[in-house]
Amino acid sequence: MIRSILLGCFLASNWLHAIDARSQEPAAVAAAAPAEHAQRYERLLVRNVLILEGNGTPLRGPLDIVIEKDRIASIGSVGKDEHFDAVIEGEGRVAMPGLINLHGHLHHERAGLEMPYQYQLDLWLAAGITTVRDLGSDRERALVAREASATGAVASPRLFLYMWTGAETAGEAREKVREIVALRGDGIKITGMDREPLVALLDEAHGQGLRVAHHIGVEETDAWDDIAGGTTT
């Protein structure tokens, strides 16, 4: 049984239809059924879709996908008499695991102009991205966005926050890790660091159960130091 897989391609297709609707004539938009976003159901049925598992195997289907809360409970054929809180008619579209963006940034402004997070979240969803590892953004704003995503308050990919930090001494490095732990960060993002604080930061992060992403440049430390210290990526 496949669990905890999001329907990236199918969702992207529907999201693009929603974006396209904004450019249609008002009468055509009014005639279409209103879209539902960020809704969670006890039992949801996605009917009549082709399954792309992403492991190199051919498409399967058409099949029905049963989702219970936030998990895929079964993939197969569902009888018409079964009760569901909501039904999505797939109409032969392709359902696949959601894409994962391993290096994203939540931008609240570009070129000095305010840019709502929802604009960026919509673009990710339209591309079939259902999980984003954020590698450094405004902490306060990003924490609010992660909470809104986790509770379903907004239509959004799942967000994992790797908070950026840096340090010049071993003691400072350990303190910065503890600060991120207190903020409930999902991981740590670092850039240029000397070897002593890097080793201390990695040791403290491992002890706290946090993963570390390192943007390596021309500096005292290099990839060999990351391998020795156990940097995640």
Coordinates of C-alpha atoms in Angstrom, one line a residue:
M1 CA 0.0 0.0 0.0
I2 CA 1.4 3.3 -1.0
R3 CA 1.3 5.9 1.7
S4 CA 1.9 9.6 2.1
I5 CA 2.2 10.4 -1.7
L6 CA 0.8 13.6 -3.0
L7 CA -0.8 13.8 -6.5
G8 CA 1.6 16.3 -8.0
C9 CA 0.8 16.1 -11.7
F10 CA -2.9 15.8 -11.2
L11 CA -2.9 18.8 -8.8
A12 CA -0.8 20.8 -11.2
S13 CA -3.2 20.2 -14.0
N14 CA -6.1 21.4 -11.9
W15 CA -4.1 24.4 -10.6
L16 CA -3.3 25.4 -14.2
H17 CA -7.0 25.3 -15.1
A18 CA -7.7 27.6 -12.1
I19 CA -5.0 30.0 -13.2
D20 CA -6.2 29.9 -16.8
A21 CA -9.7 30.7 -15.6
R22 CA -8.6 34.2 -14.5
S23 CA -8.1 35.1 -18.1
Q24 CA -11.4 33.8 -19.3
E25 CA -14.6 35.9 -19.9
P26 CA -16.5 36.5 -16.7
A27 CA -19.5 34.5 -17.9
A28 CA -17.4 31.5 -18.6
V29 CA -15.8 31.6 -15.2
A30 CA -19.1 32.0 -13.4
A31 CA -20.5 29.0 -15.2
A32 CA -17.6 26.8 -14.0
A33 CA -17.9 25.0 -10.7
P34 CA -16.1 26.9 -7.9
A35 CA -12.7 25.5 -7.1
E36 CA -11.9 24.2 -3.6
H37 CA -8.4 24.7 -2.3
A38 CA -6.8 23.7 1.0
Q39 CA -9.7 21.5 2.0
R40 CA -9.1 18.4 4.1
Y41 CA -11.5 15.4 4.1
E42 CA -11.8 12.3 6.2
R43 CA -12.3 10.2 3.0
L44 CA -11.5 11.6 -0.5
L45 CA -11.8 9.6 -3.7
V46 CA -9.8 10.5 -6.9
R47 CA -11.6 8.5 -9.6
N48 CA -10.4 7.3 -13.0
V49 CA -6.7 8.3 -13.1
L50 CA -3.6 6.8 -14.7
I51 CA -0.9 6.1 -12.1
L52 CA 2.7 7.1 -12.7
E53 CA 4.7 5.7 -9.8
G54 CA 8.0 7.4 -10.8
N55 CA 10.1 4.2 -10.7
G56 CA 10.4 3.6 -14.4
T57 CA 7.3 1.4 -14.8
P58 CA 4.6 2.1 -17.4
L59 CA 1.4 3.9 -16.5
R60 CA -1.3 1.8 -14.8
G61 CA -5.0 2.3 -14.9
P62 CA -7.4 3.8 -15.1
L63 CA -7.7 3.3 -11.3
D64 CA -9.2 5.0 -8.2
I65 CA -7.2 6.5 -5.4
V66 CA -8.7 6.5 -1.8
I67 CA -7.2 9.1 0.5
E68 CA -8.0 8.9 4.2
K69 CA -7.1 12.2 6.0
D70 CA -3.6 12.8 4.6
R71 CA -2.6 9.3 3.6
I72 CA -3.3 7.2 0.5
A73 CA -5.2 4.2 1.8
S74 CA -5.6 2.3 -1.4
I75 CA -5.2 2.3 -5.2
G76 CA -7.6 0.1 -7.2
S77 CA -11.2 0.0 -8.2
V78 CA -13.9 1.4 -5.9
G79 CA -17.5 0.5 -5.9
K80 CA -20.1 3.2 -6.6
D81 CA -21.9 2.5 -3.3
E82 CA -18.9 3.5 -1.1
H83 CA -19.3 6.8 0.8
F84 CA -16.8 9.6 0.4
D85 CA -16.8 13.2 1.7
A86 CA -15.6 14.4 -1.7
V87 CA -14.9 13.0 -5.1
I88 CA -12.5 14.3 -7.7
E89 CA -13.3 13.1 -11.2
G90 CA -9.8 12.4 -12.8
E91 CA -11.2 11.9 -16.3
G92 CA -8.1 10.0 -17.3
R93 CA -5.5 12.5 -16.1
V94 CA -2.2 11.3 -14.8
A95 CA -1.5 11.1 -11.0
M96 CA 2.1 10.9 -9.8
P97 CA 4.1 11.5 -6.7
G98 CA 4.4 15.2 -6.0
L99 CA 7.8 16.8 -7.0
I100 CA 10.2 17.9 -4.3
N101 CA 12.1 21.2 -4.5
L102 CA 15.2 20.6 -2.5
H103 CA 16.5 24.2 -2.8
G104 CA 13.8 26.9 -2.5
H105 CA 13.5 30.3 -0.9
L106 CA 10.4 32.1 0.2
H107 CA 10.6 35.6 -1.2
H108 CA 8.4 38.3 0.2
E109 CA 9.8 41.0 -2.1
R110 CA 11.7 41.2 -5.4
A111 CA 13.5 44.3 -6.7
G112 CA 12.2 46.2 -3.8
L113 CA 8.5 45.4 -4.6
E114 CA 6.3 43.5 -2.2
M115 CA 5.5 40.0 -3.4
P116 CA 2.9 37.9 -1.5
Y117 CA 4.0 34.4 -0.5
Q118 CA 0.8 33.0 -2.1
Y119 CA 2.0 34.0 -5.5
Q120 CA 5.1 31.9 -5.1
L121 CA 3.2 29.0 -3.5
D122 CA 0.7 29.0 -6.4
L123 CA 3.6 28.8 -8.9
W124 CA 5.1 25.8 -7.1
L125 CA 1.8 24.0 -7.0
A126 CA 1.1 24.7 -10.7
A127 CA 4.5 23.0 -11.5
G128 CA 3.5 19.9 -9.5
I129 CA 5.8 20.7 -6.5
T130 CA 4.2 19.5 -3.3
T131 CA 7.2 19.7 -0.9
V132 CA 9.8 22.5 -0.6
R133 CA 13.0 22.6 1.4
D134 CA 13.5 26.3 2.1
L135 CA 17.2 27.0 2.5
G136 CA 17.0 30.4 4.1
S137 CA 14.3 33.0 4.2
D138 CA 12.9 35.6 6.6
R139 CA 12.5 33.4 9.7
E140 CA 9.4 35.1 11.2
R141 CA 7.5 35.2 7.9
A142 CA 8.6 31.6 7.0
L143 CA 7.4 30.2 10.3
V144 CA 4.0 31.7 9.8
A145 CA 3.9 30.3 6.2
R146 CA 4.9 26.8 7.5
E147 CA 2.2 26.8 10.1
A148 CA -0.4 27.9 7.6
S149 CA 0.7 25.2 5.2
A150 CA 0.7 22.5 7.9
T151 CA -2.8 23.4 9.1
G152 CA -4.3 23.7 5.7
A153 CA -5.1 27.4 6.1
V154 CA -3.6 28.1 2.7
A155 CA -3.1 26.1 -0.5
S156 CA 0.6 25.4 -0.3
P157 CA 3.3 22.7 -0.7
R158 CA 4.6 21.2 2.5
L159 CA 7.4 23.4 3.8
F160 CA 10.6 22.4 5.6
L161 CA 12.6 25.3 6.9
Y162 CA 16.4 25.0 6.9
M163 CA 17.3 28.3 8.7
W164 CA 20.4 30.1 7.7
T165 CA 23.1 30.8 10.2
G166 CA 26.8 31.4 10.6
A167 CA 29.4 31.7 13.3
E168 CA 33.1 32.7 13.8
T169 CA 33.8 30.6 16.9
A170 CA 32.9 27.1 18.0
G171 CA 31.0 28.4 21.0
E172 CA 28.9 30.7 18.8
A173 CA 28.3 27.9 16.4
R174 CA 26.8 25.7 19.1
E175 CA 24.6 28.6 20.4
K176 CA 23.3 29.3 16.9
V177 CA 22.2 25.7 16.5
R178 CA 20.4 25.8 19.9
E179 CA 18.7 29.0 18.7
I180 CA 17.3 27.2 15.6
V181 CA 16.2 24.3 17.7
A182 CA 14.2 26.6 20.0
L183 CA 12.5 28.1 16.9
R184 CA 11.6 24.5 15.7
G185 CA 13.6 24.8 12.5
D186 CA 13.7 21.7 10.4
G187 CA 17.4 22.0 9.6
I188 CA 20.3 24.4 9.2
K189 CA 21.7 26.2 6.1
I190 CA 25.3 27.5 6.3
T191 CA 27.6 29.2 3.8
G192 CA 31.3 30.1 4.3
M193 CA 32.7 28.9 7.6
D194 CA 36.1 28.2 9.0
R195 CA 36.9 24.7 10.1
E196 CA 36.7 25.0 13.9
P197 CA 33.2 26.5 14.0
L198 CA 32.0 24.2 11.2
V199 CA 33.1 21.1 13.1
A200 CA 31.4 22.4 16.3
L201 CA 28.2 23.3 14.4
L202 CA 27.9 19.9 12.7
D203 CA 28.6 18.1 16.1
E204 CA 25.9 20.2 17.8
A205 CA 23.4 19.8 15.0
H206 CA 23.8 16.0 15.0
G207 CA 23.3 15.9 18.7
Q208 CA 20.1 18.0 18.3
G209 CA 18.8 15.8 15.5
L210 CA 19.1 18.5 12.8
R211 CA 20.3 18.1 9.2
V212 CA 22.7 20.6 7.7
A213 CA 22.9 22.0 4.1
H214 CA 26.2 23.7 3.2
H215 CA 26.7 26.2 0.4
I216 CA 30.4 25.5 -0.2
G217 CA 32.6 28.3 -1.6
V218 CA 36.3 29.2 -1.8
E219 CA 37.1 29.2 1.9
E220 CA 39.1 27.3 4.6
T221 CA 36.7 24.4 4.6
D222 CA 35.8 22.2 1.6
A223 CA 33.8 19.2 0.6
W224 CA 36.2 16.9 2.5
D225 CA 35.4 18.7 5.7
D226 CA 31.7 18.2 5.0
I227 CA 32.2 14.5 4.4
A228 CA 34.2 14.1 7.6
G229 CA 31.7 16.1 9.7
G230 CA 28.6 14.5 8.2
T231 CA 27.0 17.4 6.4
T232 CA 23.7 16.2 4.9
T233 CA 23.8 18.1 1.6

